[in-house]
CSV table of C-alpha atoms in Angstrom, one decimal:
chain,number,residue,atom,x,y,z
A,254,MET,CA,22.6,-7.0,12.6
A,255,PRO,CA,20.5,-4.2,11.0
A,256,VAL,CA,19.2,-4.6,7.5
A,257,ALA,CA,17.0,-2.4,5.4
A,258,GLU,CA,13.2,-2.8,5.9
A,259,THR,CA,11.9,-3.8,2.5
A,260,ASN,CA,8.3,-3.7,3.5
A,261,ARG,CA,8.2,0.1,3.0
A,262,GLU,CA,8.2,2.2,-0.2
A,263,MET,CA,11.4,4.2,-0.9
A,264,ILE,CA,12.0,7.1,-3.2
A,265,LEU,CA,15.3,6.5,-5.0
A,266,PHE,CA,17.7,9.2,-6.0
A,267,ASP,CA,21.0,9.3,-7.9
A,268,LEU,CA,24.4,10.7,-7.1
A,269,ASP,CA,27.2,9.9,-9.6
A,270,GLY,CA,25.4,6.8,-10.8
A,271,GLN,CA,25.0,5.3,-7.3
A,272,ARG,CA,21.4,4.7,-6.1
A,273,PHE,CA,20.3,5.9,-2.7
A,274,GLY,CA,16.9,5.7,-1.1
A,275,ILE,CA,14.7,7.5,1.5
A,276,GLU,CA,11.5,6.2,3.0
A,277,LEU,CA,8.7,7.6,0.9
A,278,ARG,CA,6.7,8.6,4.0
A,279,GLN,CA,9.5,11.2,4.8
A,280,VAL,CA,9.3,12.9,1.4
A,281,GLN,CA,7.1,15.9,1.1
A,282,ARG,CA,7.8,16.7,-2.5
A,283,VAL,CA,10.4,17.0,-5.3
A,284,VAL,CA,11.3,20.3,-7.0
A,285,ARG,CA,13.8,21.4,-9.6
A,286,ALA,CA,17.0,22.8,-8.2
A,287,VAL,CA,17.0,26.6,-7.9
A,288,ALA,CA,19.3,29.3,-6.6
A,289,ILE,CA,20.1,28.8,-3.0
A,290,THR,CA,20.8,31.6,-0.5
A,291,PRO,CA,24.2,30.9,1.1
A,292,VAL,CA,24.6,31.2,4.9
A,293,PRO,CA,27.9,32.5,6.3
A,294,GLY,CA,29.4,30.2,8.9
A,295,ALA,CA,27.1,27.2,7.9
A,296,PRO,CA,28.6,23.7,8.2
A,297,ALA,CA,30.2,22.4,5.0
A,298,THR,CA,27.4,19.9,4.4
A,299,VAL,CA,24.9,22.8,4.1
A,300,LEU,CA,24.6,24.8,0.8
A,301,GLY,CA,22.3,27.4,2.3
A,302,LEU,CA,18.6,28.3,2.7
A,303,LEU,CA,15.5,28.0,0.6
A,304,ASN,CA,12.0,29.3,1.1
A,305,ILE,CA,9.4,26.6,0.4
A,306,GLY,CA,5.9,27.8,0.6
A,307,GLY,CA,6.7,30.5,3.2
A,308,THR,CA,9.0,28.2,5.3
A,309,VAL,CA,12.7,28.8,5.2
A,310,ILE,CA,14.6,25.4,5.2
A,311,PRO,CA,18.2,24.3,5.0
A,312,VAL,CA,19.5,22.8,1.8
A,313,MET,CA,21.8,19.8,2.4
A,314,ASN,CA,24.7,19.1,0.1
A,315,MET,CA,24.3,15.3,-0.5
A,316,ARG,CA,27.6,15.2,-2.3
A,317,ARG,CA,29.5,16.4,0.8
A,318,ILE,CA,27.4,14.3,3.1
A,319,LEU,CA,28.0,11.1,1.1
A,320,HIS,CA,31.7,12.0,0.2
A,321,ARG,CA,31.1,12.4,-3.5
A,322,PRO,CA,33.1,14.8,-5.8
A,323,GLU,CA,31.9,18.3,-5.9
A,324,ARG,CA,30.4,19.8,-9.1
A,325,GLU,CA,28.4,22.8,-10.2
A,326,LEU,CA,24.7,22.9,-9.9
A,327,GLN,CA,23.1,21.4,-13.1
A,328,LEU,CA,19.7,22.2,-14.6
A,329,SER,CA,18.8,18.5,-14.2
A,330,ASP,CA,19.5,18.5,-10.4
A,331,GLN,CA,16.5,18.1,-8.1
A,332,LEU,CA,15.7,18.9,-4.5
A,333,LEU,CA,14.0,16.3,-2.3
A,334,ILE,CA,12.0,18.1,0.4
A,335,VAL,CA,12.0,15.7,3.3
A,336,HIS,CA,10.8,15.6,6.9
A,337,THR,CA,13.3,14.7,9.6
A,338,ALA,CA,12.4,14.2,13.3
A,339,ASP,CA,13.1,17.9,14.0
A,340,ARG,CA,12.3,19.8,10.8
A,341,VAL,CA,11.9,19.9,7.0
A,342,VAL,CA,15.1,20.0,4.9
A,343,ALA,CA,15.9,20.0,1.2
A,344,LEU,CA,18.4,17.4,-0.2
A,345,LEU,CA,20.2,18.4,-3.4
A,346,VAL,CA,20.6,15.3,-5.6
A,347,ASP,CA,21.5,14.6,-9.2
A,348,GLY,CA,18.1,13.2,-10.0
A,349,VAL,CA,15.1,11.4,-8.6
A,350,LEU,CA,14.7,7.9,-10.1
A,351,GLY,CA,11.2,7.0,-8.8
A,352,VAL,CA,9.5,4.9,-6.2
A,353,TYR,CA,10.9,1.5,-5.1
A,354,GLY,CA,8.0,-0.7,-3.9
A,355,PRO,CA,8.1,-3.2,-1.1
A,356,ARG,CA,10.2,-6.3,-1.9
A,357,VAL,CA,10.8,-9.6,-0.4
A,358,GLY,CA,14.4,-10.4,0.2
A,359,GLY,CA,17.3,-8.5,-1.3
A,360,GLU,CA,18.4,-7.4,2.2
A,361,VAL,CA,22.1,-7.0,2.8
A,362,PRO,CA,23.4,-7.0,6.4
A,363,LEU,CA,24.6,-3.4,7.0
A,364,ASP,CA,27.5,-4.3,9.3
A,365,THR,CA,29.1,-6.3,6.5
A,366,ILE,CA,29.3,-3.3,4.1
A,367,LEU,CA,29.4,-0.1,6.2
A,368,PRO,CA,30.2,-0.8,9.8
A,369,GLY,CA,29.6,2.2,12.1
A,370,ASN,CA,28.1,4.5,9.4
A,371,GLY,CA,25.4,6.5,11.1
A,372,LEU,CA,24.0,8.0,7.9
A,373,ILE,CA,23.0,4.7,6.3
A,374,ARG,CA,19.9,2.9,7.7
A,375,GLY,CA,20.2,-0.2,5.6
A,376,VAL,CA,21.2,-1.6,2.2
A,377,LEU,CA,19.1,-3.3,-0.4
A,378,ARG,CA,20.3,-5.5,-3.3
A,379,ASP,CA,18.4,-4.9,-6.5
A,380,GLN,CA,19.4,-6.7,-9.8
A,381,GLY,CA,23.0,-6.9,-8.7
A,382,ASP,CA,23.2,-3.3,-7.6
A,383,LEU,CA,23.2,-1.9,-4.1
A,384,ILE,CA,20.7,0.8,-2.8
A,385,PHE,CA,21.9,2.7,0.3
A,386,ILE,CA,18.9,3.7,2.4
A,387,GLN,CA,19.6,7.0,4.1
A,388,ASP,CA,18.8,8.0,7.7
A,389,VAL,CA,17.7,11.6,7.1
A,390,ASP,CA,17.4,12.2,10.9
A,391,ALA,CA,21.2,11.9,11.1
A,392,PHE,CA,22.0,14.7,8.5
A,393,LEU,CA,21.7,17.6,11.0
A,394,SER,CA,23.2,17.8,14.4
A,395,ALA,CA,21.6,19.8,17.3
A,396,SER,CA,24.2,22.6,16.8
A,397,GLU,CA,23.5,22.8,13.1
A,398,ILE,CA,19.8,23.1,13.8
A,399,GLU,CA,20.6,26.0,16.1
A,400,ILE,CA,22.6,27.7,13.3
A,401,PHE,CA,19.7,27.4,10.9
A,402,ASP,CA,17.1,28.6,13.3
A,403,SER,CA,19.2,31.7,13.8
A,404,ALA,CA,20.0,32.1,10.1
A,405,SER,CA,16.3,31.7,9.1
A,406,GLU,CA,15.4,34.7,11.3
A,407,GLN,CA,18.2,36.8,9.8
A,408,HIS,CA,17.3,36.0,6.2
A,409,PRO,CA,13.6,36.9,5.7
A,410,GLY,CA,14.2,37.7,2.0
A,411,VAL,CA,15.1,34.1,0.9
A,412,PRO,CA,13.6,33.5,-2.5
A,413,ARG,CA,10.4,31.4,-2.5
A,414,VAL,CA,9.9,28.2,-4.5
């Protein structure tokens, strides 16, 4: 029965008041949300492309991935730049809440809450609230990676951050 590993540091982010986490070791940096270059034919979970330090990366719409209501980009939104197994991606989130240090206990069996959900690596209980730990490697499929490799070559003028 998988549970979240609480011996690792997590960076927490917010979507509609719900807390989510990603292992801190996967986070490259956090930046303010900026204009994103749309990609025709991209999957619905992808907002477009962004140039981070000379590297064009896909921007993932965490609201669509996590089945949250859509809304316009806000000045307070942030981008988490994270490493997956295959590439670097940006995750658009409402805000970054900070680092969640290693904890003893607080683990919730994943199968009792979200059976069969491949995007969630585990769940932590913190002061009566649940933190859903994301599996960032599950956000892009192999076919979506191919779409972005092709789009990156076709959009050399993507604005830099």
